[in-house]
Amino acid sequence: MANEVTIQLPHHELYEALTNCTNHGSPVLNRVLELEECLSLKQKEAKWSWSSPIASEYGSIWLPFVHWASVLGKFVVLQWLKLKGVDMLVKCSRVNGITNSTALHSVIWFVDHEVLPKLSYTGVKRAENFGKVMDIIVGESPDILLETENPSGDTILHLCCRKMEHDQKINPEFLKVIFEKLENYKVSYKFDTQSFLCKQNSDRETFLHLLCMSDSQSCAFAIKETWSKYTKLWHRLCTIKNFLGKTPYDIAAQNSALDSLDIFKTSNDVSCQEKSHQIIVTK
């Protein structure tokens, strides 16, 4: 029988210590003290920094520590790291050529990845945890919401909708959390929510364009939620064109997204009735 080969994954012990932490109880019960001891040993190594990529089990995903804490929903650990002065805004690159990803991007990328520990809570609970992670990281700098990945130019909102459209592993609860947090940040940080919602990626697409690429019920629900929550901004969102000159409605028609088309038709009726009261927002 051939000898088994053991592959040493750099810094993997930090990943294991992090997965053992919980969001409940004292520093002893939630295992943060054990994590602190592991980090103390790691920080003595000359080749390690907070931006160093850490391997998941089997080494299939490599992310900085703050990204892992965010992906795994360890918001108690994130709060502890923030008090220690650790940079919450650290970016990372991926082997598939994507660069400039924030920790919030990483959460959406790996929210239900098959190699990660199976989380015992539901999609709704995951979305709630994502909201807590958002609060901690955005509290460091609200402008992180405007950060985009390369080469797609996607904000976290674009990426959320892209994941909803492609693999359905992101549910509409994530979008609802982002919308709710935007309203809070508008008050707390004077954050320009309109610029964020209307932001276009490298293909000049808004998040609404991406939602219209699928005929799924989740995407239709998200479109309806957008119309309901941002009625005054709806006309502007509906008239923004991508690099091919297509509006979100054009994309929905092209993809036979019937439920989404019905929402556009209904909302256009409302827009016509309120045309004289419409607020024009300049870019």
XYZ file of N, CA and C in Angstrom:
849
model
N 0.853 -1.192 0.000
C 0.000 0.000 0.000
C 0.888 1.241 0.000
N 0.601 2.152 -0.909
C 1.429 3.356 -1.029
C 1.277 4.231 0.204
N 2.368 4.907 0.555
C 2.310 5.814 1.696
C 1.438 7.023 1.375
N 0.625 7.428 2.353
C -0.199 8.610 2.163
C 0.674 9.859 2.195
N 0.321 10.812 1.343
C 1.066 12.066 1.271
C 0.291 13.140 2.023
N 0.912 13.739 2.984
C 0.280 14.811 3.753
C 0.698 16.160 3.172
N -0.291 16.930 2.765
C -0.028 18.241 2.186
C -0.161 19.302 3.282
N 0.890 20.066 3.468
C 0.866 21.127 4.470
C 0.216 22.377 3.864
N -0.903 22.795 4.432
C -1.595 23.986 3.948
C -1.179 25.179 4.805
N -0.542 26.176 4.215
C -0.058 27.323 4.989
C -1.173 28.003 5.788
N -0.928 28.189 7.066
C -1.818 28.936 7.967
C -3.180 28.261 8.171
N -3.311 26.985 7.787
C -4.614 26.327 7.877
C -5.089 26.215 9.327
N -4.164 26.212 10.285
C -4.569 26.106 11.696
C -5.436 27.298 12.115
N -5.221 28.451 11.472
C -6.063 29.615 11.765
C -7.493 29.396 11.282
N -7.619 28.796 10.125
C -8.946 28.474 9.590
C -9.682 27.527 10.535
N -8.984 26.516 11.020
C -9.604 25.551 11.929
C -10.013 26.214 13.248
N -9.137 27.079 13.776
C -9.466 27.774 15.026
C -10.665 28.691 14.835
N -10.752 29.312 13.680
C -11.873 30.213 13.392
C -13.187 29.461 13.268
N -13.179 28.314 12.601
C -14.416 27.545 12.451
C -14.939 27.050 13.792
N -14.059 26.905 14.788
C -14.490 26.453 16.123
C -15.162 27.567 16.931
N -14.980 28.818 16.518
C -15.559 29.942 17.267
C -17.068 30.034 17.024
N -17.772 30.545 18.036
C -19.214 30.758 17.909
C -19.525 32.232 18.156
N -20.780 32.590 17.936
C -21.213 33.970 18.174
C -21.933 34.121 19.514
N -21.774 33.137 20.385
C -22.520 33.153 21.645
C -21.592 32.922 22.838
N -21.985 33.461 23.977
C -21.280 33.182 25.217
C -20.065 34.062 25.456
N -19.321 33.723 26.502
C -18.136 34.476 26.911
C -16.969 34.165 25.974
N -15.868 34.937 26.073
C -14.681 34.635 25.253
C -14.163 33.222 25.429
N -14.444 32.619 26.600
C -14.018 31.226 26.814
C -14.961 30.289 26.064
N -16.272 30.504 26.257
C -17.251 29.615 25.653
C -17.302 29.740 24.136
N -17.083 30.946 23.596
C -17.152 31.090 22.144
C -15.818 30.808 21.455
N -14.837 30.366 22.219
C -13.534 29.888 21.714
C -12.654 31.005 21.135
N -12.996 32.260 21.391
C -12.182 33.361 20.871
C -10.810 33.384 21.539
N -10.739 33.019 22.818
C -9.451 32.997 23.509
C -8.496 31.985 22.873
N -9.039 30.844 22.467
C -8.210 29.854 21.771
C -7.711 30.410 20.448
N -8.594 31.135 19.752
C -8.208 31.761 18.492
C -7.122 32.804 18.722
N -7.255 33.572 19.800
C -6.258 34.610 20.102
C -4.878 33.983 20.333
N -4.851 32.855 21.020
C -3.584 32.169 21.265
C -2.961 31.700 19.950
N -3.784 31.177 19.072
C -3.309 30.717 17.769
C -2.777 31.886 16.941
N -3.485 33.007 16.992
C -3.054 34.196 16.257
C -1.745 34.756 16.803
N -1.599 34.715 18.120
C -0.368 35.223 18.746
C 0.856 34.462 18.259
N 0.700 33.149 18.157
C 1.799 32.322 17.648
C 2.066 32.629 16.175
N 1.000 32.827 15.429
C 1.141 33.074 13.996
C 1.811 34.413 13.721
N 1.477 35.429 14.535
C 2.025 36.763 14.308
C 3.537 36.837 14.562
N 4.075 35.828 15.222
C 5.519 35.781 15.446
C 6.272 35.291 14.215
N 5.516 34.753 13.249
C 6.138 34.276 12.022
C 6.369 35.447 11.075
N 7.557 35.529 10.539
C 7.934 36.658 9.684
C 7.141 36.680 8.375
N 6.689 35.511 7.915
C 6.039 35.429 6.604
C 4.517 35.560 6.678
N 3.987 35.899 7.849
C 2.529 36.001 7.958
C 2.103 37.442 8.210
N 0.985 37.859 7.571
C 0.382 39.169 7.832
C -1.127 39.004 7.708
N -1.873 40.036 8.081
C -3.334 39.952 8.032
C -3.858 39.791 6.600
N -3.037 40.130 5.626
C -3.460 39.965 4.229
C -3.034 38.619 3.643
N -2.321 37.815 4.435
C -1.868 36.502 3.938
C -3.061 35.595 3.638
N -3.038 34.914 2.485
C -4.133 33.981 2.177
C -4.061 32.738 3.064
N -5.205 32.337 3.581
C -5.308 31.170 4.461
C -6.134 30.110 3.746
N -5.675 28.879 3.808
C -6.321 27.791 3.068
C -7.493 27.204 3.842
N -8.553 26.905 3.091
C -9.668 26.144 3.664
C -9.264 24.674 3.703
N -10.168 23.835 4.164
C -9.900 22.400 4.142
C -9.674 21.951 2.706
N -8.689 21.120 2.486
C -8.267 20.635 1.164
C -7.623 21.724 0.306
N -7.549 22.949 0.816
C -6.845 24.006 0.103
C -7.530 24.513 -1.147
N -8.837 24.350 -1.261
C -9.536 24.763 -2.487
C -9.882 26.248 -2.499
N -9.918 26.894 -1.334
C -10.201 28.329 -1.253
C -9.135 28.979 -0.376
N -8.642 30.125 -0.819
C -7.620 30.864 -0.080
C -8.098 32.297 0.122
N -8.242 32.691 1.372
C -8.728 34.041 1.682
C -7.972 34.619 2.877
N -7.871 35.953 2.975
C -7.308 36.561 4.188
C -8.204 36.271 5.396
N -7.654 36.440 6.586
C -8.369 36.072 7.806
C -9.697 36.818 7.966
N -9.685 38.124 7.729
C -10.924 38.915 7.868
C -11.992 38.415 6.899
N -11.582 38.009 5.710
C -12.539 37.468 4.737
C -13.147 36.167 5.250
N -12.302 35.301 5.825
C -12.830 34.041 6.353
C -13.813 34.291 7.492
N -13.484 35.204 8.390
C -14.391 35.515 9.499
C -15.732 36.011 8.965
N -15.686 36.760 7.878
C -16.909 37.293 7.262
C -17.704 36.190 6.569
N -17.026 35.363 5.778
C -17.687 34.278 5.048
C -18.376 33.307 6.010
N -17.711 33.000 7.116
C -18.255 32.049 8.084
C -19.249 32.688 9.053
N -19.493 33.987 8.879
C -20.474 34.675 9.723
C -20.048 34.843 11.161
N -18.740 34.897 11.423
C -18.225 35.021 12.796
C -18.140 36.502 13.177
N -19.309 37.127 13.369
C -19.319 38.566 13.610
C -18.739 38.933 14.983
N -18.804 38.019 15.947
C -18.170 38.283 17.246
C -16.652 38.372 17.076
N -16.099 37.497 16.256
C -14.657 37.547 15.972
C -14.320 38.849 15.248
N -15.153 39.256 14.294
C -14.904 40.500 13.557
C -14.904 41.711 14.498
N -15.859 41.730 15.433
C -15.895 42.828 16.406
C -14.620 42.852 17.241
N -14.164 41.681 17.629
C -12.940 41.557 18.418
C -11.734 42.028 17.617
N -11.660 41.630 16.351
C -10.564 42.054 15.484
C -10.563 43.568 15.285
N -11.746 44.133 15.146
C -11.853 45.579 14.944
C -11.334 46.336 16.163
N -11.657 45.828 17.358
C -11.158 46.447 18.590
C -9.635 46.354 18.677
N -9.071 45.335 18.080
C -7.620 45.162 18.078
C -6.942 46.018 17.005
N -7.748 46.710 16.201
C -7.190 47.581 15.175
C -6.836 46.885 13.869
N -7.375 45.687 13.656
C -7.110 44.955 12.415
C -7.863 45.620 11.264
N -7.227 45.700 10.117
C -7.819 46.338 8.932
C -8.991 45.511 8.415
N -10.194 46.076 8.486
C -11.391 45.401 7.994
C -11.545 45.517 6.479
N -10.743 46.374 5.861
C -10.925 46.695 4.448
C -9.962 45.941 3.536
N -9.242 44.969 4.080
C -8.241 44.238 3.306
C -8.896 43.584 2.082
N -8.201 43.662 0.942
C -8.704 43.091 -0.318
C -7.999 41.766 -0.594
N -8.530 41.022 -1.550
C -7.863 39.781 -1.944
C -8.031 39.540 -3.432
N -7.187 38.646 -3.953
C -7.266 38.208 -5.344
C -7.598 36.723 -5.356
N -8.110 36.247 -6.488
C -8.446 34.835 -6.602
C -7.721 34.216 -7.799
N -7.617 32.910 -7.778
C -6.877 32.220 -8.834
C -7.581 32.330 -10.182
N -8.891 32.639 -10.191
C -9.600 32.727 -11.462
C -9.494 34.125 -12.090
N -8.570 34.933 -11.589
C -8.318 36.225 -12.221
C -9.092 37.389 -11.643
N -9.934 37.127 -10.648
C -10.711 38.205 -10.027
C -9.847 38.879 -8.966
N -9.800 40.193 -8.993
C -8.990 40.931 -8.027
C -9.821 42.033 -7.377
N -9.260 42.603 -6.325
C -9.856 43.735 -5.620
C -11.136 43.379 -4.865
N -11.278 42.123 -4.468
C -12.477 41.695 -3.739
C -12.413 42.143 -2.281
N -13.508 42.697 -1.786
C -13.613 43.023 -0.371
C -14.134 41.803 0.391
N -14.131 41.885 1.708
C -14.664 40.780 2.511
C -16.146 40.559 2.229
N -16.873 41.633 1.919
C -18.299 41.501 1.616
C -18.504 40.774 0.288
N -17.637 41.033 -0.684
C -17.682 40.259 -1.926
C -17.476 38.771 -1.631
N -16.507 38.476 -0.771
C -16.184 37.079 -0.468
C -17.362 36.355 0.171
N -18.107 37.049 1.033
C -19.282 36.421 1.659
C -20.245 35.943 0.579
N -20.504 36.804 -0.390
C -21.469 36.465 -1.435
C -20.929 35.376 -2.364
N -19.642 35.435 -2.658
C -19.039 34.404 -3.504
C -19.175 33.015 -2.882
N -18.946 32.919 -1.572
C -18.805 31.604 -0.945
C -19.899 31.305 0.080
N -21.047 31.936 -0.063
C -22.095 31.817 0.949
C -22.544 30.376 1.171
N -22.488 29.555 0.149
C -22.956 28.169 0.298
C -22.017 27.220 -0.441
N -20.723 27.514 -0.357
C -19.761 26.704 -1.096
C -19.681 25.296 -0.509
N -19.601 24.323 -1.391
C -19.677 22.913 -0.974
C -18.537 22.475 -0.064
N -17.379 23.150 -0.123
C -16.256 22.686 0.708
C -16.248 23.319 2.095
N -17.108 24.288 2.321
C -17.117 24.956 3.617
C -17.930 24.153 4.625
N -17.714 24.406 5.920
C -18.502 23.699 6.934
C -19.987 23.951 6.731
N -20.789 22.916 6.828
C -22.227 23.078 6.666
C -22.790 23.820 7.874
N -23.361 24.988 7.606
C -23.892 25.808 8.682
C -25.266 25.301 9.084
N -25.549 25.372 10.359
C -26.774 24.776 10.888
C -27.972 25.712 10.784
N -27.752 26.953 10.336
C -28.878 27.880 10.275
C -29.356 28.082 8.843
N -30.552 28.658 8.711
C -31.230 28.762 7.416
C -30.686 29.902 6.581
N -31.195 29.981 5.338
C -30.814 31.073 4.453
C -31.167 32.438 5.028
N -32.309 32.523 5.708
C -32.708 33.787 6.329
C -31.721 34.181 7.417
N -31.324 33.204 8.244
C -30.363 33.477 9.314
C -29.009 33.871 8.740
N -28.620 33.260 7.640
C -27.363 33.626 7.002
C -27.412 35.079 6.533
N -28.564 35.470 5.998
C -28.725 36.857 5.548
C -28.636 37.818 6.736
N -29.217 37.431 7.866
C -29.135 38.269 9.071
C -27.686 38.408 9.530
N -26.949 37.311 9.506
C -25.534 37.355 9.876
C -24.740 38.231 8.912
N -25.092 38.150 7.631
C -24.444 38.991 6.629
C -24.671 40.467 6.964
N -25.876 40.793 7.428
C -26.176 42.171 7.828
C -25.297 42.630 8.981
N -25.035 41.743 9.940
C -24.169 42.087 11.076
C -22.725 42.273 10.614
N -22.300 41.422 9.682
C -20.961 41.567 9.112
C -20.854 42.888 8.357
N -21.896 43.215 7.589
C -21.929 44.493 6.860
C -21.743 45.673 7.796
N -22.471 45.670 8.904
C -22.415 46.784 9.850
C -20.992 46.999 10.371
N -20.300 45.910 10.673
C -18.948 46.014 11.220
C -17.982 46.570 10.175
N -18.054 46.043 8.964
C -17.103 46.444 7.925
C -17.430 47.820 7.363
N -18.693 48.090 7.132
C -19.091 49.417 6.620
C -18.817 50.484 7.662
N -18.893 50.113 8.956
C -18.574 51.065 10.018
C -17.140 51.556 9.945
N -16.265 50.757 9.352
C -14.871 51.155 9.159
C -14.754 52.213 8.063
N -15.524 52.015 6.987
C -15.544 52.977 5.882
C -16.747 52.686 4.989
N -17.779 53.536 5.009
C -18.966 53.311 4.166
C -18.640 53.213 2.675
N -17.565 53.864 2.257
C -17.206 53.846 0.840
C -16.806 52.464 0.341
N -16.621 51.515 1.253
C -16.288 50.158 0.814
C -17.424 49.568 -0.016
N -18.642 50.073 0.176
C -19.782 49.590 -0.609
C -19.628 49.930 -2.086
N -18.869 50.978 -2.379
C -18.671 51.394 -3.771
C -17.507 50.668 -4.437
N -16.757 49.880 -3.648
C -15.628 49.144 -4.202
C -16.125 48.077 -5.181
N -15.383 47.922 -6.279
C -15.777 46.962 -7.316
C -14.663 45.957 -7.580
N -15.068 44.751 -7.929
C -14.109 43.721 -8.305
C -13.614 43.964 -9.732
N -12.403 43.482 -10.011
C -11.882 43.476 -11.379
C -11.896 42.033 -11.902
N -12.201 41.789 -13.168
C -12.487 42.783 -14.207
C -13.969 43.124 -14.368
N -14.859 42.516 -13.570
C -16.305 42.675 -13.780
C -16.817 44.074 -13.449
N -16.147 44.736 -12.501
C -16.650 46.020 -12.045
C -17.880 45.893 -11.164
N -18.086 44.719 -10.581
C -19.277 44.464 -9.761
C -19.112 44.979 -8.335
N -20.123 45.701 -7.860
C -20.231 45.981 -6.434
C -20.815 44.735 -5.765
N -20.978 44.773 -4.447
C -21.593 43.618 -3.781
C -23.036 43.441 -4.227
N -23.698 44.536 -4.611
C -25.084 44.438 -5.070
C -25.146 43.745 -6.428
N -24.259 44.123 -7.342
C -24.178 43.426 -8.627
C -23.938 41.928 -8.408
N -22.955 41.628 -7.566
C -22.567 40.232 -7.354
C -23.704 39.436 -6.733
N -24.406 40.034 -5.802
C -25.551 39.381 -5.168
C -26.589 38.996 -6.224
N -26.890 39.925 -7.123
C -27.887 39.668 -8.166
C -27.366 38.676 -9.202
N -26.078 38.747 -9.484
C -25.482 37.799 -10.430
C -25.575 36.366 -9.882
N -25.331 36.210 -8.576
C -25.421 34.884 -7.957
C -26.869 34.395 -7.914
N -27.795 35.307 -7.687
C -29.211 34.934 -7.708
C -29.603 34.439 -9.097
N -29.089 35.125 -10.094
C -29.439 34.803 -11.476
C -28.803 33.490 -11.935
N -27.569 33.218 -11.491
C -26.837 32.059 -11.988
C -27.124 30.765 -11.240
N -26.892 30.744 -9.924
C -26.946 29.456 -9.225
C -27.973 29.383 -8.105
N -28.702 30.485 -7.888
C -29.796 30.484 -6.907
C -29.337 30.199 -5.482
N -28.024 30.273 -5.209
C -27.549 30.009 -3.849
C -27.667 31.250 -2.961
N -27.857 32.380 -3.597
C -28.174 33.599 -2.840
C -29.675 33.794 -2.915
N -30.341 33.889 -1.783
C -31.786 34.090 -1.818
C -32.124 35.570 -1.676
N -33.367 35.957 -1.982
C -33.747 37.376 -1.940
C -33.561 38.028 -0.570
N -33.445 37.219 0.478
C -33.246 37.782 1.809
C -31.954 38.603 1.876
N -30.941 38.201 1.133
C -29.685 38.949 1.106
C -29.908 40.339 0.514
N -30.686 40.392 -0.558
C -30.976 41.682 -1.185
C -31.787 42.569 -0.243
N -32.743 41.968 0.458
C -33.541 42.734 1.422
C -32.660 43.305 2.524
N -31.696 42.520 2.983
C -30.773 42.999 4.022
C -29.956 44.174 3.501
N -29.448 44.064 2.263
C -28.667 45.157 1.688
C -29.518 46.420 1.606
N -30.756 46.302 1.150
C -31.647 47.461 1.047
C -31.908 48.089 2.423
N -32.169 47.236 3.417
C -32.430 47.748 4.770
C -31.208 48.475 5.321
N -30.039 47.884 5.111
C -28.803 48.508 5.606
C -28.533 49.825 4.886
N -28.840 49.907 3.602
C -28.627 51.147 2.866
C -29.410 52.306 3.483
N -30.637 52.023 3.900
C -31.450 53.064 4.534
C -30.813 53.513 5.852
N -30.270 52.561 6.597
C -29.585 52.904 7.850
C -28.337 53.742 7.589
N -27.553 53.344 6.579
C -26.295 54.042 6.279
C -26.561 55.441 5.713
N -27.689 55.586 5.042
C -28.065 56.905 4.523
C -28.236 57.896 5.669
N -28.771 57.416 6.782
C -28.974 58.256 7.960
C -27.684 58.373 8.784
N -27.064 57.226 9.054
C -25.904 57.203 9.957
C -24.657 57.832 9.354
N -24.430 57.571 8.054
C -23.170 57.990 7.426
C -23.370 58.970 6.274
N -24.643 59.379 6.042
C -24.948 60.236 4.892
C -24.519 59.569 3.590
N -24.656 58.250 3.537
C -24.215 57.493 2.368
C -25.145 57.766 1.194
N -24.558 57.948 0.008
C -25.318 58.250 -1.207
C -25.873 56.952 -1.787
N -27.057 56.578 -1.340
C -27.648 55.306 -1.766
C -28.027 55.318 -3.246
N -28.436 56.477 -3.762
C -28.839 56.535 -5.163
C -27.672 56.239 -6.093
N -26.515 56.801 -5.797
C -25.328 56.530 -6.627
C -24.967 55.052 -6.577
N -25.097 54.454 -5.404
C -24.791 53.035 -5.239
C -25.759 52.177 -6.046
N -27.044 52.459 -5.942
C -28.057 51.662 -6.630
C -27.980 51.806 -8.151
N -27.542 52.970 -8.613
C -27.479 53.223 -10.058
C -26.095 52.931 -10.641
N -25.184 52.475 -9.810
C -23.815 52.234 -10.270
C -23.793 51.144 -11.348
N -23.007 51.379 -12.385
C -22.888 50.434 -13.496
C -21.535 49.734 -13.455
N -21.544 48.463 -13.849
C -20.300 47.688 -13.844
C -19.548 47.856 -15.161
N -18.606 46.977 -15.431
C -17.769 47.115 -16.624
C -18.565 46.985 -17.920
N -19.700 46.282 -17.875
C -20.580 46.163 -19.042
C -21.698 47.192 -19.021
N -21.550 48.196 -18.142
C -22.526 49.282 -17.989
C -23.870 48.770 -17.474
N -23.850 47.631 -16.778
C -25.081 47.064 -16.236
C -25.291 47.522 -14.798
N -26.538 47.801 -14.458
C -26.897 48.013 -13.062
C -27.296 46.652 -12.478
N -27.542 46.629 -11.177
C -27.998 45.373 -10.564
C -29.320 44.930 -11.158
N -30.147 45.905 -11.608
C -31.462 45.572 -12.167
C -31.313 44.844 -13.507
N -30.326 45.228 -14.305
C -30.045 44.482 -15.540
C -29.781 43.008 -15.226
N -28.987 42.759 -14.204
C -28.598 41.387 -13.874
C -29.789 40.571 -13.385
N -30.663 41.194 -12.611
C -31.856 40.482 -12.138
C -32.764 40.089 -13.301
N -32.744 40.884 -14.374
C -33.635 40.641 -15.511
C -33.120 39.554 -16.453
N -31.948 39.007 -16.170
C -31.379 37.965 -17.027
C -31.937 36.585 -16.720
N -32.755 36.482 -15.682
C -33.313 35.184 -15.297
C -34.828 35.295 -15.160
N -35.516 34.180 -15.442
C -36.974 34.157 -15.261
C -37.358 33.502 -13.938
N -36.383 33.396 -13.010
C -36.651 32.741 -11.728
C -37.571 33.591 -10.853
N -38.300 32.924 -9.982
C -39.187 33.623 -9.051
C -38.400 34.496 -8.085
N -37.194 34.040 -7.710
C -36.358 34.824 -6.797
C -36.004 36.178 -7.400
N -35.603 36.163 -8.672
C -35.236 37.416 -9.335
C -36.458 38.323 -9.504
N -37.604 37.724 -9.859
C -38.830 38.517 -10.005
C -39.214 39.148 -8.660
N -39.077 38.379 -7.588
C -39.361 38.912 -6.248
C -38.442 40.083 -5.935
N -37.162 39.942 -6.287
C -36.184 41.000 -6.011
C -36.499 42.263 -6.809
N -36.958 42.086 -8.048
C -37.341 43.241 -8.878
C -38.543 43.954 -8.256
N -39.509 43.173 -7.810
C -40.696 43.758 -7.173
C -40.318 44.490 -5.886
N -39.382 43.913 -5.129
C -38.904 44.542 -3.893
C -38.221 45.873 -4.201
N -37.463 45.905 -5.300
C -36.785 47.135 -5.705
C -37.803 48.218 -6.052
N -38.794 47.856 -6.839
C -39.835 48.809 -7.226
C -40.583 49.348 -5.995
N -40.906 48.430 -5.077
C -41.646 48.816 -3.883
C -40.840 49.763 -2.991
N -39.546 49.486 -2.847
C -38.724 50.222 -1.894
C -38.177 51.519 -2.478
N -37.972 51.548 -3.783
C -37.336 52.716 -4.404
C -38.199 53.266 -5.540
N -39.454 53.561 -5.206
C -40.411 54.043 -6.204
C -39.928 55.313 -6.894
N -39.350 56.242 -6.135
C -38.918 57.514 -6.705
C -37.698 57.350 -7.617
N -36.941 56.295 -7.403
C -35.741 56.052 -8.204
C -36.014 55.074 -9.346
N -37.199 54.473 -9.328
C -37.516 53.403 -10.261
C -37.378 53.836 -11.721
N -37.876 55.015 -12.066
C -37.816 55.469 -13.457
C -36.373 55.575 -13.938
N -35.517 56.118 -13.100
C -34.110 56.236 -13.490
C -33.477 54.856 -13.678
N -33.749 53.936 -12.744
C -33.202 52.586 -12.852
C -33.675 51.890 -14.138
N -34.925 52.132 -14.512
C -35.501 51.472 -15.679
C -34.971 52.030 -16.995
N -34.420 53.230 -16.987
C -33.995 53.869 -18.235
C -32.480 53.829 -18.454
N -31.723 53.335 -17.474
C -30.277 53.206 -17.660
C -29.997 52.093 -18.659
N -29.107 52.352 -19.616
C -28.791 51.375 -20.659
C -27.397 50.793 -20.462
N -27.254 49.515 -20.805
C -25.937 48.876 -20.733
C -25.124 49.217 -21.980
N -23.954 48.591 -22.145
C -23.073 48.976 -23.258
C -23.649 48.589 -24.620
N -24.683 47.721 -24.631
C -25.375 47.367 -25.878
C -26.605 48.227 -26.122
N -26.809 49.191 -25.220
C -27.968 50.071 -25.367
C -29.267 49.469 -24.878
N -29.180 48.420 -24.031
C -30.365 47.731 -23.534
C -30.741 48.212 -22.133
N -32.027 48.442 -21.924
C -32.544 48.756 -20.588
C -32.842 47.439 -19.861
N -33.097 47.499 -18.554
C -33.483 46.269 -17.839
C -34.717 45.596 -18.458
N -35.694 46.396 -18.894
C -36.889 45.825 -19.534
C -36.503 45.054 -20.798
N -35.606 45.625 -21.593
C -35.139 44.943 -22.807
C -34.524 43.588 -22.478
N -33.738 43.554 -21.396
C -33.079 42.312 -20.988
C -34.118 41.281 -20.552
N -35.132 41.730 -19.803
C -36.195 40.817 -19.356
C -36.949 40.248 -20.551
N -37.243 41.090 -21.537
C -37.953 40.633 -22.741
C -37.090 39.650 -23.530
N -35.817 39.944 -23.624
C -34.878 39.089 -24.351
C -34.778 37.703 -23.728
N -34.925 37.635 -22.388
C -34.807 36.365 -21.673
C -36.161 35.750 -21.307
N -37.240 36.307 -21.875
C -38.600 35.793 -21.630
C -38.900 35.658 -20.141
N -38.466 36.654 -19.369
C -38.720 36.661 -17.926
C -40.123 37.241 -17.697
N -41.125 36.404 -17.842
C -42.515 36.863 -17.894
C -42.965 37.541 -16.599
N -42.599 36.947 -15.452
C -43.000 37.552 -14.179
C -42.374 38.942 -14.017
N -41.132 39.076 -14.431
C -40.451 40.363 -14.335
C -41.087 41.378 -15.284
N -41.446 40.927 -16.492
C -42.090 41.821 -17.459
C -43.418 42.342 -16.923
N -44.160 41.473 -16.232
C -45.434 41.902 -15.635
C -45.211 43.015 -14.616
N -44.130 42.899 -13.829
C -43.825 43.930 -12.831
C -43.501 45.251 -13.518
N -42.722 45.198 -14.593
C -42.384 46.415 -15.326
C -43.637 47.075 -15.898
N -44.524 46.259 -16.443
C -45.751 46.808 -17.039
C -46.609 47.486 -15.973
N -46.740 46.826 -14.826
C -47.514 47.412 -13.730
C -46.863 48.691 -13.224
N -45.567 48.653 -13.052
C -44.860 49.825 -12.518
C -44.880 50.980 -13.496
N -44.873 50.689 -14.798
C -44.932 51.758 -15.794
C -46.267 52.470 -15.750
N -47.336 51.705 -15.473
C -48.654 52.335 -15.312
C -48.609 53.341 -14.177
N -47.999 52.937 -13.060
C -47.873 53.826 -11.911
C -47.006 55.023 -12.271
N -45.921 54.798 -13.003
C -45.016 55.883 -13.377
C -45.722 56.907 -14.237
N -46.574 56.412 -15.141
C -47.309 57.340 -16.003
C -48.246 58.219 -15.181
N -48.894 57.611 -14.205
C -49.824 58.363 -13.360
C -49.103 59.410 -12.526
N -47.840 59.115 -12.160
C -47.109 60.016 -11.274
C -46.054 60.827 -12.021
N -46.160 60.835 -13.362
C -45.111 61.449 -14.167
C -44.866 62.904 -13.795
N -45.940 63.611 -13.506
C -45.793 65.037 -13.188
C -45.090 65.276 -11.869
N -45.022 64.225 -11.026
C -44.393 64.362 -9.710
C -43.032 63.694 -9.659
N -42.562 63.236 -10.830
C -41.334 62.452 -10.824
C -40.121 63.309 -10.484
N -39.207 62.731 -9.695
C -37.984 63.424 -9.307
C -36.894 63.029 -10.292
N -36.283 63.993 -10.936
C -35.198 63.721 -11.869
C -33.885 63.815 -11.095
N -33.107 62.719 -11.145
C -31.845 62.660 -10.443
C -30.735 62.679 -11.480
N -29.817 63.618 -11.364
C -28.718 63.712 -12.317
C -27.604 62.773 -11.926
N -26.871 62.281 -12.904
C -25.734 61.400 -12.647
C -24.601 62.198 -12.053
